[in-house]
Coordinates of C-alpha atoms and ligand atoms in Angstrom, one line a residue:
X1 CA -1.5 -5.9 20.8
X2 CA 0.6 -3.5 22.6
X3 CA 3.7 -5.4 21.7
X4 CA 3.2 -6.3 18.4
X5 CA 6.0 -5.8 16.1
X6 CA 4.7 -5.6 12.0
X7 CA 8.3 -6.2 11.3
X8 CA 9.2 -9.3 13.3
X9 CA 5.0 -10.2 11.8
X10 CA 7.1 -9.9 8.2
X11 CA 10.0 -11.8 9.2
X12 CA 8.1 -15.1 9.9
X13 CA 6.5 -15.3 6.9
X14 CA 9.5 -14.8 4.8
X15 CA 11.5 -17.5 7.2
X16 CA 8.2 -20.0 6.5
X17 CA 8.8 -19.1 2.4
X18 CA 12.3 -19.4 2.7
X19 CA 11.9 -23.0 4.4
X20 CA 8.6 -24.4 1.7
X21 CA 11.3 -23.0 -1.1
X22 CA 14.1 -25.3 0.9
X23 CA 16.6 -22.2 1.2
X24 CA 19.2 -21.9 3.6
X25 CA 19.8 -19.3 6.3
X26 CA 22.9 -18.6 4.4
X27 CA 20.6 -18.0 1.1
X28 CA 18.5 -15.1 2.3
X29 CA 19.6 -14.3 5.8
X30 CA 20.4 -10.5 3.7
X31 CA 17.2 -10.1 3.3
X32 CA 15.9 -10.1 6.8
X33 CA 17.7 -6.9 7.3
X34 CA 17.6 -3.4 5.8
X35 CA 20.3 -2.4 4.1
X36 CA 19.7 1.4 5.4
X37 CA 18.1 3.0 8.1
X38 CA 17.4 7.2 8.0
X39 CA 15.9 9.0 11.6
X40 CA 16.0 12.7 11.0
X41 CA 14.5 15.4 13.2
X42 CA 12.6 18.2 11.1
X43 CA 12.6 21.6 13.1
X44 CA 9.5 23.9 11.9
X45 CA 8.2 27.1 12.7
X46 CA 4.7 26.8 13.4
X47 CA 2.8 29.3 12.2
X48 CA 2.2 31.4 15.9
X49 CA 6.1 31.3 15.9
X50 CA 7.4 28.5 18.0
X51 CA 8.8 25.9 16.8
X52 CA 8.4 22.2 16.7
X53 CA 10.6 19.1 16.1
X54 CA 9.0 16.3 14.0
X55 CA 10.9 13.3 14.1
X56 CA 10.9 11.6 10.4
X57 CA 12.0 8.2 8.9
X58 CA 13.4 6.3 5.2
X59 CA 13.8 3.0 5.5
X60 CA 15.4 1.5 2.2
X61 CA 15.0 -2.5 2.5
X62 CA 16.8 -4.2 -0.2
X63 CA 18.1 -2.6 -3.8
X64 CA 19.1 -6.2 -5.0
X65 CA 16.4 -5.3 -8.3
X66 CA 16.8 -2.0 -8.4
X67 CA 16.5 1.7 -6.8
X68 CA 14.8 1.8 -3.8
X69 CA 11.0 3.0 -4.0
X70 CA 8.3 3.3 -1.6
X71 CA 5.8 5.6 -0.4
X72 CA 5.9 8.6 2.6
X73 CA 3.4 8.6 5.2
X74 CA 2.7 11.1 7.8
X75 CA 0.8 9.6 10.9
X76 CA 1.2 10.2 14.8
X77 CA 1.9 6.2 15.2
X78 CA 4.8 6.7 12.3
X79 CA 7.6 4.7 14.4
X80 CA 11.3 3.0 13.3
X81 CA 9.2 -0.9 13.4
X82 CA 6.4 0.5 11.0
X83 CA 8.2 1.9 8.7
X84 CA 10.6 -1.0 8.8
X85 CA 8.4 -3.4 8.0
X86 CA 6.7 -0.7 5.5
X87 CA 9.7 -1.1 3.9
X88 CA 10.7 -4.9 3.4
X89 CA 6.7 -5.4 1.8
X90 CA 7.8 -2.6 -0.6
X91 CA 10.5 -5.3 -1.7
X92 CA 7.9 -8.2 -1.5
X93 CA 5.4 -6.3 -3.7
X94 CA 8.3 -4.8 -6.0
X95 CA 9.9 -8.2 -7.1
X96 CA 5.9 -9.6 -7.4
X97 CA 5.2 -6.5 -9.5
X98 CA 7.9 -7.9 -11.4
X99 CA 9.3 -3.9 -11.7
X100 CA 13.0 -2.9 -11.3
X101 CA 12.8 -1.5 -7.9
X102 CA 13.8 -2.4 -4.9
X103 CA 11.9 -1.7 -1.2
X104 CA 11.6 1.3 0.6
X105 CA 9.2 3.6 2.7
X106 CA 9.3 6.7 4.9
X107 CA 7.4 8.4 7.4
X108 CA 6.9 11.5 9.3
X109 CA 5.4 11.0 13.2
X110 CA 2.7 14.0 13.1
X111 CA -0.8 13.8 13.1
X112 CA -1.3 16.2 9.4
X113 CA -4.6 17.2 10.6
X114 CA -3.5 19.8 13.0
X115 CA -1.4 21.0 10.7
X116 CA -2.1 24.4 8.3
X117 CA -1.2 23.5 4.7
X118 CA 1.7 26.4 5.2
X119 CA 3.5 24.2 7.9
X120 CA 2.8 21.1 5.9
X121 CA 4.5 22.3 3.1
X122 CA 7.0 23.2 5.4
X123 CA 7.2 19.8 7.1
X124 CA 7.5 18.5 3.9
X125 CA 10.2 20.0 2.4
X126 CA 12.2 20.2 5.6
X127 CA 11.7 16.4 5.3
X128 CA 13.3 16.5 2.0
X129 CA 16.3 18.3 3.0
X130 CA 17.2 15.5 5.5
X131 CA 16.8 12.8 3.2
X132 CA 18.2 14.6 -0.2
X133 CA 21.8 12.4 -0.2
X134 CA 19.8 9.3 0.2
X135 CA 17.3 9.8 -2.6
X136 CA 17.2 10.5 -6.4
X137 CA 15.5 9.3 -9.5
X138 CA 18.1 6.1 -9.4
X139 CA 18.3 6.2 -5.5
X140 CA 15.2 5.6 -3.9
X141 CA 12.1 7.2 -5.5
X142 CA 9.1 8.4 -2.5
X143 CA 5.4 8.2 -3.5
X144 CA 2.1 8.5 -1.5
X145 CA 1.2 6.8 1.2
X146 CA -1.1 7.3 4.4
X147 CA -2.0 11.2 4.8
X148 CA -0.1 12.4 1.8
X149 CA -1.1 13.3 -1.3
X150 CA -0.5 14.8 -4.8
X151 CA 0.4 17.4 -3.7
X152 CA 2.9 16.8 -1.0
X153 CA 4.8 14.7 -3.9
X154 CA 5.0 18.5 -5.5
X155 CA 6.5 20.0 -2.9
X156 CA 8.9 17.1 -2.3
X157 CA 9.9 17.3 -6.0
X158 CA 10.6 21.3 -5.8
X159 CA 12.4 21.1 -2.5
X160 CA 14.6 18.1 -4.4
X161 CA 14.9 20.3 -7.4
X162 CA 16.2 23.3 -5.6
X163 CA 18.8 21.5 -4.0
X164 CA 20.2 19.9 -6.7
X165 CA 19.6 22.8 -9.1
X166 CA 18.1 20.9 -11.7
X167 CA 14.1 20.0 -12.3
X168 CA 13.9 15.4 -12.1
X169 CA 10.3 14.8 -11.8
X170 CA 11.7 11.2 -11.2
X171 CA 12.3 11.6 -8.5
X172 CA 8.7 10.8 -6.5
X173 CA 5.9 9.6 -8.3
X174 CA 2.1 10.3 -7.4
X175 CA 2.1 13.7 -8.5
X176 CA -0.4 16.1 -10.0
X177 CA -0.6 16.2 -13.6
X178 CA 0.9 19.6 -13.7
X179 CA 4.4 18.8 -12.5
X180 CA 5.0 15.4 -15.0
X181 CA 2.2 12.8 -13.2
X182 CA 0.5 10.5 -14.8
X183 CA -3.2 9.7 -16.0
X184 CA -4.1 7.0 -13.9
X185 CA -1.5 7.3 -10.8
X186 CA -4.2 8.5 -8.6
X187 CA -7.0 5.8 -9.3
X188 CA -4.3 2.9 -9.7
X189 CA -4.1 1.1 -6.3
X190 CA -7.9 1.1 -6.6
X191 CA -8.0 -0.4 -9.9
X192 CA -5.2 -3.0 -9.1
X193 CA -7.5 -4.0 -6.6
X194 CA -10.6 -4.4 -8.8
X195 CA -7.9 -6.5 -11.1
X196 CA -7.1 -8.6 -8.5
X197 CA -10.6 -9.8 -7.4
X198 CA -11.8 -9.6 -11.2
X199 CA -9.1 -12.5 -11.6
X200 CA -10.4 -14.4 -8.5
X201 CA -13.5 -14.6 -9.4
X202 CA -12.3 -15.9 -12.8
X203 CA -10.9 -18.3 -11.0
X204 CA -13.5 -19.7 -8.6
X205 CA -15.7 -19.5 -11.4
X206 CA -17.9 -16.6 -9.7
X207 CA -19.2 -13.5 -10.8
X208 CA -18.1 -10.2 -9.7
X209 CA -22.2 -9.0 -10.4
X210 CA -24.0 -10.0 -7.2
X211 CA -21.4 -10.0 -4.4
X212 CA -21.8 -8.4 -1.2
X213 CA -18.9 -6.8 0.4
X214 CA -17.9 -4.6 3.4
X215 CA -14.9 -1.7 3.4
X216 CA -12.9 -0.4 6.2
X217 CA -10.8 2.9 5.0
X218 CA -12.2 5.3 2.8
X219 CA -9.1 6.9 1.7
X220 CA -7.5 7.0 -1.5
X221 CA -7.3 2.9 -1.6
X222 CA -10.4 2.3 0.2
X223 CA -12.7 5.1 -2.0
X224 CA -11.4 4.4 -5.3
X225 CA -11.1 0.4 -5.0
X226 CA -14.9 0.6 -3.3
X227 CA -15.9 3.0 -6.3
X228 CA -14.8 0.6 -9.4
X229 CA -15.8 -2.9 -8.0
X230 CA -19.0 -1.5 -7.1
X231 CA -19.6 -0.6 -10.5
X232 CA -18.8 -4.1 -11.3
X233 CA -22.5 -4.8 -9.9
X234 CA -20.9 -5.5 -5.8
X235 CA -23.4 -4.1 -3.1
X236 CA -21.4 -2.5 -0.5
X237 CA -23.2 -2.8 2.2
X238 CA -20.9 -1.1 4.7
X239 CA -18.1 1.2 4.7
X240 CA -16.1 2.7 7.9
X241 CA -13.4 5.5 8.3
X242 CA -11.5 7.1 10.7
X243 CA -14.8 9.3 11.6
X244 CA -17.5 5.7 11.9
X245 CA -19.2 2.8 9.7
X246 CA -22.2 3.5 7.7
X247 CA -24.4 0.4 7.2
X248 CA -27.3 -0.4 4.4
X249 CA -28.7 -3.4 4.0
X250 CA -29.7 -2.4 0.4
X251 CA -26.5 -1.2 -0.5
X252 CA -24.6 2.2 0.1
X253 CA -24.4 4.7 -2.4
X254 CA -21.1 4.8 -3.1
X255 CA -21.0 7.4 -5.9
X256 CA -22.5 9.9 -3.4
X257 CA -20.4 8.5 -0.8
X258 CA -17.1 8.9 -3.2
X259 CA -18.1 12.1 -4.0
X260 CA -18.9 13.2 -0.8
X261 CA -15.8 12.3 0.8
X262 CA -13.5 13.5 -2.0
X263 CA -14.7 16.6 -1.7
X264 CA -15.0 16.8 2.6
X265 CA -10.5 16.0 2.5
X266 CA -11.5 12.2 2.1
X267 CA -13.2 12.0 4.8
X268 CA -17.1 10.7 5.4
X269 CA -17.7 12.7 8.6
X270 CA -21.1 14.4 8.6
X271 CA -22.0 12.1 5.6
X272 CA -25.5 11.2 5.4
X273 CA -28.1 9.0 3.2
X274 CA -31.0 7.5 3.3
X275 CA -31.5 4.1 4.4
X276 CA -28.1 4.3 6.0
X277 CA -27.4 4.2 9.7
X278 CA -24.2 4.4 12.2
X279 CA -23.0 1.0 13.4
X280 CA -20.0 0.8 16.2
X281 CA -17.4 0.5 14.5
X282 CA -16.3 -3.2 15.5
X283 CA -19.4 -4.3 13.7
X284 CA -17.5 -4.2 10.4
X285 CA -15.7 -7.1 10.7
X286 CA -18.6 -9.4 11.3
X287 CA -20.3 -8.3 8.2
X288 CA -22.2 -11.6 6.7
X289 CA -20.8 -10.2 2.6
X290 CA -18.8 -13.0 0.6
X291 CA -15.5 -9.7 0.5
X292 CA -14.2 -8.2 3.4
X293 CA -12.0 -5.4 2.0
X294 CA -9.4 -3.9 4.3
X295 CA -8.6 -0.4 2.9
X296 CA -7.2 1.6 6.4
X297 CA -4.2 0.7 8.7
X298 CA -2.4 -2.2 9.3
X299 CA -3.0 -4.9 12.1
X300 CA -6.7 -4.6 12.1
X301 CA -7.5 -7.7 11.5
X302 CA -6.1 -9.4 14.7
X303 CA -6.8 -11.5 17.9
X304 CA -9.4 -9.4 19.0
X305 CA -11.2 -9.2 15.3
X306 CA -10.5 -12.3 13.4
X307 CA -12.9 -14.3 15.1
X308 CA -15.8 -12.1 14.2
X309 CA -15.1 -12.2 10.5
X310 CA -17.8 -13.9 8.6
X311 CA -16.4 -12.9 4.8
X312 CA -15.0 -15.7 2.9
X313 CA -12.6 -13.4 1.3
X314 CA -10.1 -10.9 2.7
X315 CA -9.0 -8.4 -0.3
X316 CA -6.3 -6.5 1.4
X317 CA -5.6 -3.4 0.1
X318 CA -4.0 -1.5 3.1
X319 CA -0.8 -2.8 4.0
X320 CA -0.3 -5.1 6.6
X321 CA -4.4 -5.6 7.9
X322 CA -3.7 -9.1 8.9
X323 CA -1.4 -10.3 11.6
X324 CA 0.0 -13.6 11.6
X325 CA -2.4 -15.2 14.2
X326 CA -5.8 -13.8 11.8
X327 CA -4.0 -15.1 9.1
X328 CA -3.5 -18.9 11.0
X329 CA -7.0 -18.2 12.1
X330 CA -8.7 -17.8 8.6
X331 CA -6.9 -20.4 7.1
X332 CA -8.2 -23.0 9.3
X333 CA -11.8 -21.4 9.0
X334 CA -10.9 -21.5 5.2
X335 CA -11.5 -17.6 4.4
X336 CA -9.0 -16.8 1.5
X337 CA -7.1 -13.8 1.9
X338 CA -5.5 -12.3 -1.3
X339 CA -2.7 -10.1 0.5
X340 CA -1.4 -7.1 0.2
X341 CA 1.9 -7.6 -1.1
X342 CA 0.1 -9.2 -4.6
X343 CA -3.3 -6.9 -4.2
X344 CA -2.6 -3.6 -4.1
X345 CA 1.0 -3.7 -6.3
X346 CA -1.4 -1.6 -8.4
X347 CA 0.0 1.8 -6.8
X348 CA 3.7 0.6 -7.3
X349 CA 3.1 -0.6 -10.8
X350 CA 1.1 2.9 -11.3
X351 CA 4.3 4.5 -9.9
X352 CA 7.1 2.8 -12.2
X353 CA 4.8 4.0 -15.3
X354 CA 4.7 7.4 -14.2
X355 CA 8.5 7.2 -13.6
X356 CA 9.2 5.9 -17.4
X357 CA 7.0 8.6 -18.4
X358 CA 9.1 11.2 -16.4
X359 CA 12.8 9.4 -18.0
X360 CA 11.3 9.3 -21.3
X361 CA 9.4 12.8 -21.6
X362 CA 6.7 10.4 -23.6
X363 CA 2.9 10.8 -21.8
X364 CA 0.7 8.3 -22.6
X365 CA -3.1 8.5 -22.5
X366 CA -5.1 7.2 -19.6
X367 CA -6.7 3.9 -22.0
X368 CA -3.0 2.5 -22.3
X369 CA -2.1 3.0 -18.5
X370 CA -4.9 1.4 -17.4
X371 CA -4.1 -1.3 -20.4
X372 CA -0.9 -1.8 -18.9
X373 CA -1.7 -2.1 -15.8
X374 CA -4.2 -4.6 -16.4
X375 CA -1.4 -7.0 -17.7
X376 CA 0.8 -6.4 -14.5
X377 CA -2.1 -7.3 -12.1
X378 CA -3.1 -10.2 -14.0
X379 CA 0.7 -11.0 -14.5
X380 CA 1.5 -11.2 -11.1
X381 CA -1.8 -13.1 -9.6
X382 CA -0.5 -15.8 -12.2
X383 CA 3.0 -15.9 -11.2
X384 CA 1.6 -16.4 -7.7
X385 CA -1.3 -18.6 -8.5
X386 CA 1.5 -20.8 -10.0
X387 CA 3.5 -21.5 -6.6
X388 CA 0.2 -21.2 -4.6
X389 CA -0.7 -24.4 -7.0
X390 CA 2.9 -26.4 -6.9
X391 CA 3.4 -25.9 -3.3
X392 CA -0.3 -26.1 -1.8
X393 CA -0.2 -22.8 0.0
X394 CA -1.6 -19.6 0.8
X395 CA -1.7 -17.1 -1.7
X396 CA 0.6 -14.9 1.1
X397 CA 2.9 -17.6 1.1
X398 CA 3.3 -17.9 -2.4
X399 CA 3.4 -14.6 -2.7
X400 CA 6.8 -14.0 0.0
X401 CA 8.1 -17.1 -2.1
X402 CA 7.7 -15.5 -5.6
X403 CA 9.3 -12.5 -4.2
X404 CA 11.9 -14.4 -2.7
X405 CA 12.9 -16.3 -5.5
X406 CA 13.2 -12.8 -7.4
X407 CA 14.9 -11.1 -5.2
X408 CA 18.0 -14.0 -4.8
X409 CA 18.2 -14.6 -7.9
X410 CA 18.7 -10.6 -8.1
X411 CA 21.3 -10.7 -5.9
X412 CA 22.9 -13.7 -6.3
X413 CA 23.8 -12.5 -10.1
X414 CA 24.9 -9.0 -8.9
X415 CA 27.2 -10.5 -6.5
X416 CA 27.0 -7.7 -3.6
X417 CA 27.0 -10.3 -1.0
X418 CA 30.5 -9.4 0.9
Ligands
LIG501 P1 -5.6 7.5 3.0 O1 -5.0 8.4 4.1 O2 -6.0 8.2 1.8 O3 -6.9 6.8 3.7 C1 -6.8 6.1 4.9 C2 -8.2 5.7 5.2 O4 -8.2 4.9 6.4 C3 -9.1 6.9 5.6 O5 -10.4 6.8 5.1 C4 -9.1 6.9 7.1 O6 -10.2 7.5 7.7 C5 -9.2 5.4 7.3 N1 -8.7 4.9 8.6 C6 -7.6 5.2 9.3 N2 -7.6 4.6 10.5 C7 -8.7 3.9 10.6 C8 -9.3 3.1 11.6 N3 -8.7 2.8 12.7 N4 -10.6 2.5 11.3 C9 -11.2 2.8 10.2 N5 -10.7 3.6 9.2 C10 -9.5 4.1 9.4 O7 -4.6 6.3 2.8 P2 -4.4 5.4 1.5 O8 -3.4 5.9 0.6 O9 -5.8 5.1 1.0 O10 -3.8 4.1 2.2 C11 -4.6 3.1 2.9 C12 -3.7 1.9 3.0 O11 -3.4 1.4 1.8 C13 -2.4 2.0 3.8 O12 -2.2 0.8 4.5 C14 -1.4 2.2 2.7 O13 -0.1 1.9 3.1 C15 -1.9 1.3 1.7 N6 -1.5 1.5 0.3 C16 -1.7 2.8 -0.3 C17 -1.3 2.9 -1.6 C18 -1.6 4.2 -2.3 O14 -1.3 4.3 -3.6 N7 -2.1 5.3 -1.7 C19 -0.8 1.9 -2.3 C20 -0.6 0.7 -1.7 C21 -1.0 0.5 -0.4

């Protein structure tokens, strides 16, 4: 796996889209390229007084539908080719959204952990003042991602305030309540994702009471998607982080286990309950449950995993879990995967709502983002149901070929081509 490239992963399904759709090169060839690539280096002083260089990235894909808009993560494997390809699914899952945004992402190469929340906030805002003339509330809008949090959107929001002298909470979404989030932002990737397979099992005539799945990630994806389908009657019956995989025949608690971990910095280490045991970790993927929900990093679910997987159904809500070969793999083996780029839109969707409410000054109550939200998901599993149906593909394919479609037309109408 040492050479694989997420990006160039990206680029073949949008050439195989481009080619079911019948386009030519000369159609899309702009979107196989980012329109604008950022590498900044972020000098801090640590708190014992030397200092350290963090290198940092923003990618913005493709503005063809609107500004640019994706989230920030900081991670020690943050590279140029992540972020990249970060990026161009921001402008998939923008255009399936159906919201007017275009595609970006950013990213900070440090592992957060080892940091105090003084240099953090330091970090951060540095951060900021190396990307300020590339971002603004009609620029290119950061969010959460991987390792950030409420939190770090408030501090990117101040830093962005103080340099242009005047307060646009716009300008990032994801953040507390207290500096112009919304109600709903933080659980909305998870609840997207309890949308998405609430509509699939509409579809294959199944009920959502009953099912057995498995979870790797217990983030803010993985912990709040895990929490709400569970109460939809699925047995979890595993769950692995960072820290291990937690295994119970019967079913894990995952009210104690959400609780625990939201209140141990997301994480499950030290976690403990009866009936549960440790499993090595690679014994996730060959769960016998009917969902196998991906909720970490990308490119887990590769050469060296997809054969294990027993799940018929792979609900991704990382981004990126599957490479292309697992994806090949599952298809022939008939496991349906509902990908990322239509799955977890939830958090994007989430995002645009809290921007409206930021440009309008109007806060609406938790009932009608959720409402709202719940027309999005089930808006854009249709549109993609819909190709997936004319053309007799996968629902990734579809879902790259909804997007494309989209995102032409966008551009084709604008003009901008030179
Ligand atoms: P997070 O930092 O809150 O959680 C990440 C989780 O993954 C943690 O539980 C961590 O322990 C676990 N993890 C990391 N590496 C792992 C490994 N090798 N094996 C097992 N577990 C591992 O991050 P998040 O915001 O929940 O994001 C998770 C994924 O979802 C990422 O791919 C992210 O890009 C994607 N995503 C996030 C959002 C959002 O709104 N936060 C929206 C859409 C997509």
């Amino acid at each position: 796996m040492a050479n694989y490239n997420p990006y160039e992963n990206m680029l073949h399904v949008l050439d195989k889209a481009a080619e079911v759709l019948g386009y030519k090169k000369n159609d899309y060839e702009f979107v196989r390229y980012p329109e604008r690539e950022l590498t900044v280096s972020i000098p801090i002083t640590m708190d014992d007084g030397h200092v350290e260089v963090f290198s940092g990235y923003r990618v913005q894909h493709n503005t063809a539908r609107g500004a640019a808009k994706g989230g920030i993560r900081f991670h020690p494997a943050s590279d140029e080719n992540e972020v990249k390809a970060l990026a161009a699914w921001m402008t998939i899952k923008n255009a399936i959204g159906n919201i007017p945004y275009g595609g970006a992402k950013g990213g900070i190469k440090v592992d957060p952990h080892k940091l105090s929340q003084r240099e953090l906030q330091r970090l951060a805002r540095g951060y900021v003042r190396k990307i300020f003339p590339i971002i603004g509330p009609d620029k290119d809008v950061p969010a959460p991602d991987v390792n950030t949090n409420g939190q770090v959107m408030a501090w990117i929001a101040d830093e962005y305030a103080a340099l242009s002298g005047k307060w646009e909470p716009g300008v990032v979404t994801g953040k507390p309540l207290a500096t112009g989030g919304s109600l709903g932002r933080n659980e909305a990737t998870g609840r997207g994702l309890l949308f998405t397979l609430e509509t699939w099992c509409e579809k294959n005539h199944k009920k959502m009471d009953g099912l057995t799945m498995a979870v790797q990630g217990f983030g803010n994806v993985g912990s709040v998607g895990a929490l709400l389908i569970h109460r939809q009657g699925v047995k979890v019956v595993c769950v692995g982080d960072i820290n291990g995989t937690w295994y119970n025949p019967n079913g894990l608690d995952i009210e104690a286990m959400y609780v625990y971990a939201n209140s141990h910095g997301r994480s499950l280490k030290g976690y403990t309950e009866a009936g549960a045991t440790i499993i090595p970790d690679m014994a996730l993927f060959s769960q016998d449950v009917d969902v196998l929900f991906m909720a970490a990093m990308e490119n887990q679910l590769n050469e060296k995993t997809m054969e294990l997987v027993k799940a018929k159904l792979v609900l991704e809500g990382a981004n990126g879990p599957t490479t292309e070969e697992a994806d090949i793999c599952f298809e022939k083996k008939g496991i349906e995967v509902l990908p990322d780029v239509m799955s977890n839109v939830g958090g994007v969707v989430g995002s645009y709502f809290e921007w409206v409410q930021n440009r309008t000054g109007y806060y609406w109550t938790e009932d009608e983002y959720n409402e709202r939200l719940k027309i999005k998901m089930r808006q854009g599993y249709e549109d993609v149901l819909a190709l997936k149906e004319k053309y007799k593909v996968t629902y990734r394919l579809a879902a790259y070929m909804l997007a494309l479609q989209r995102v032409v037309e966008a551009q084709n109408t604008r003009g901008f081509l030179g």
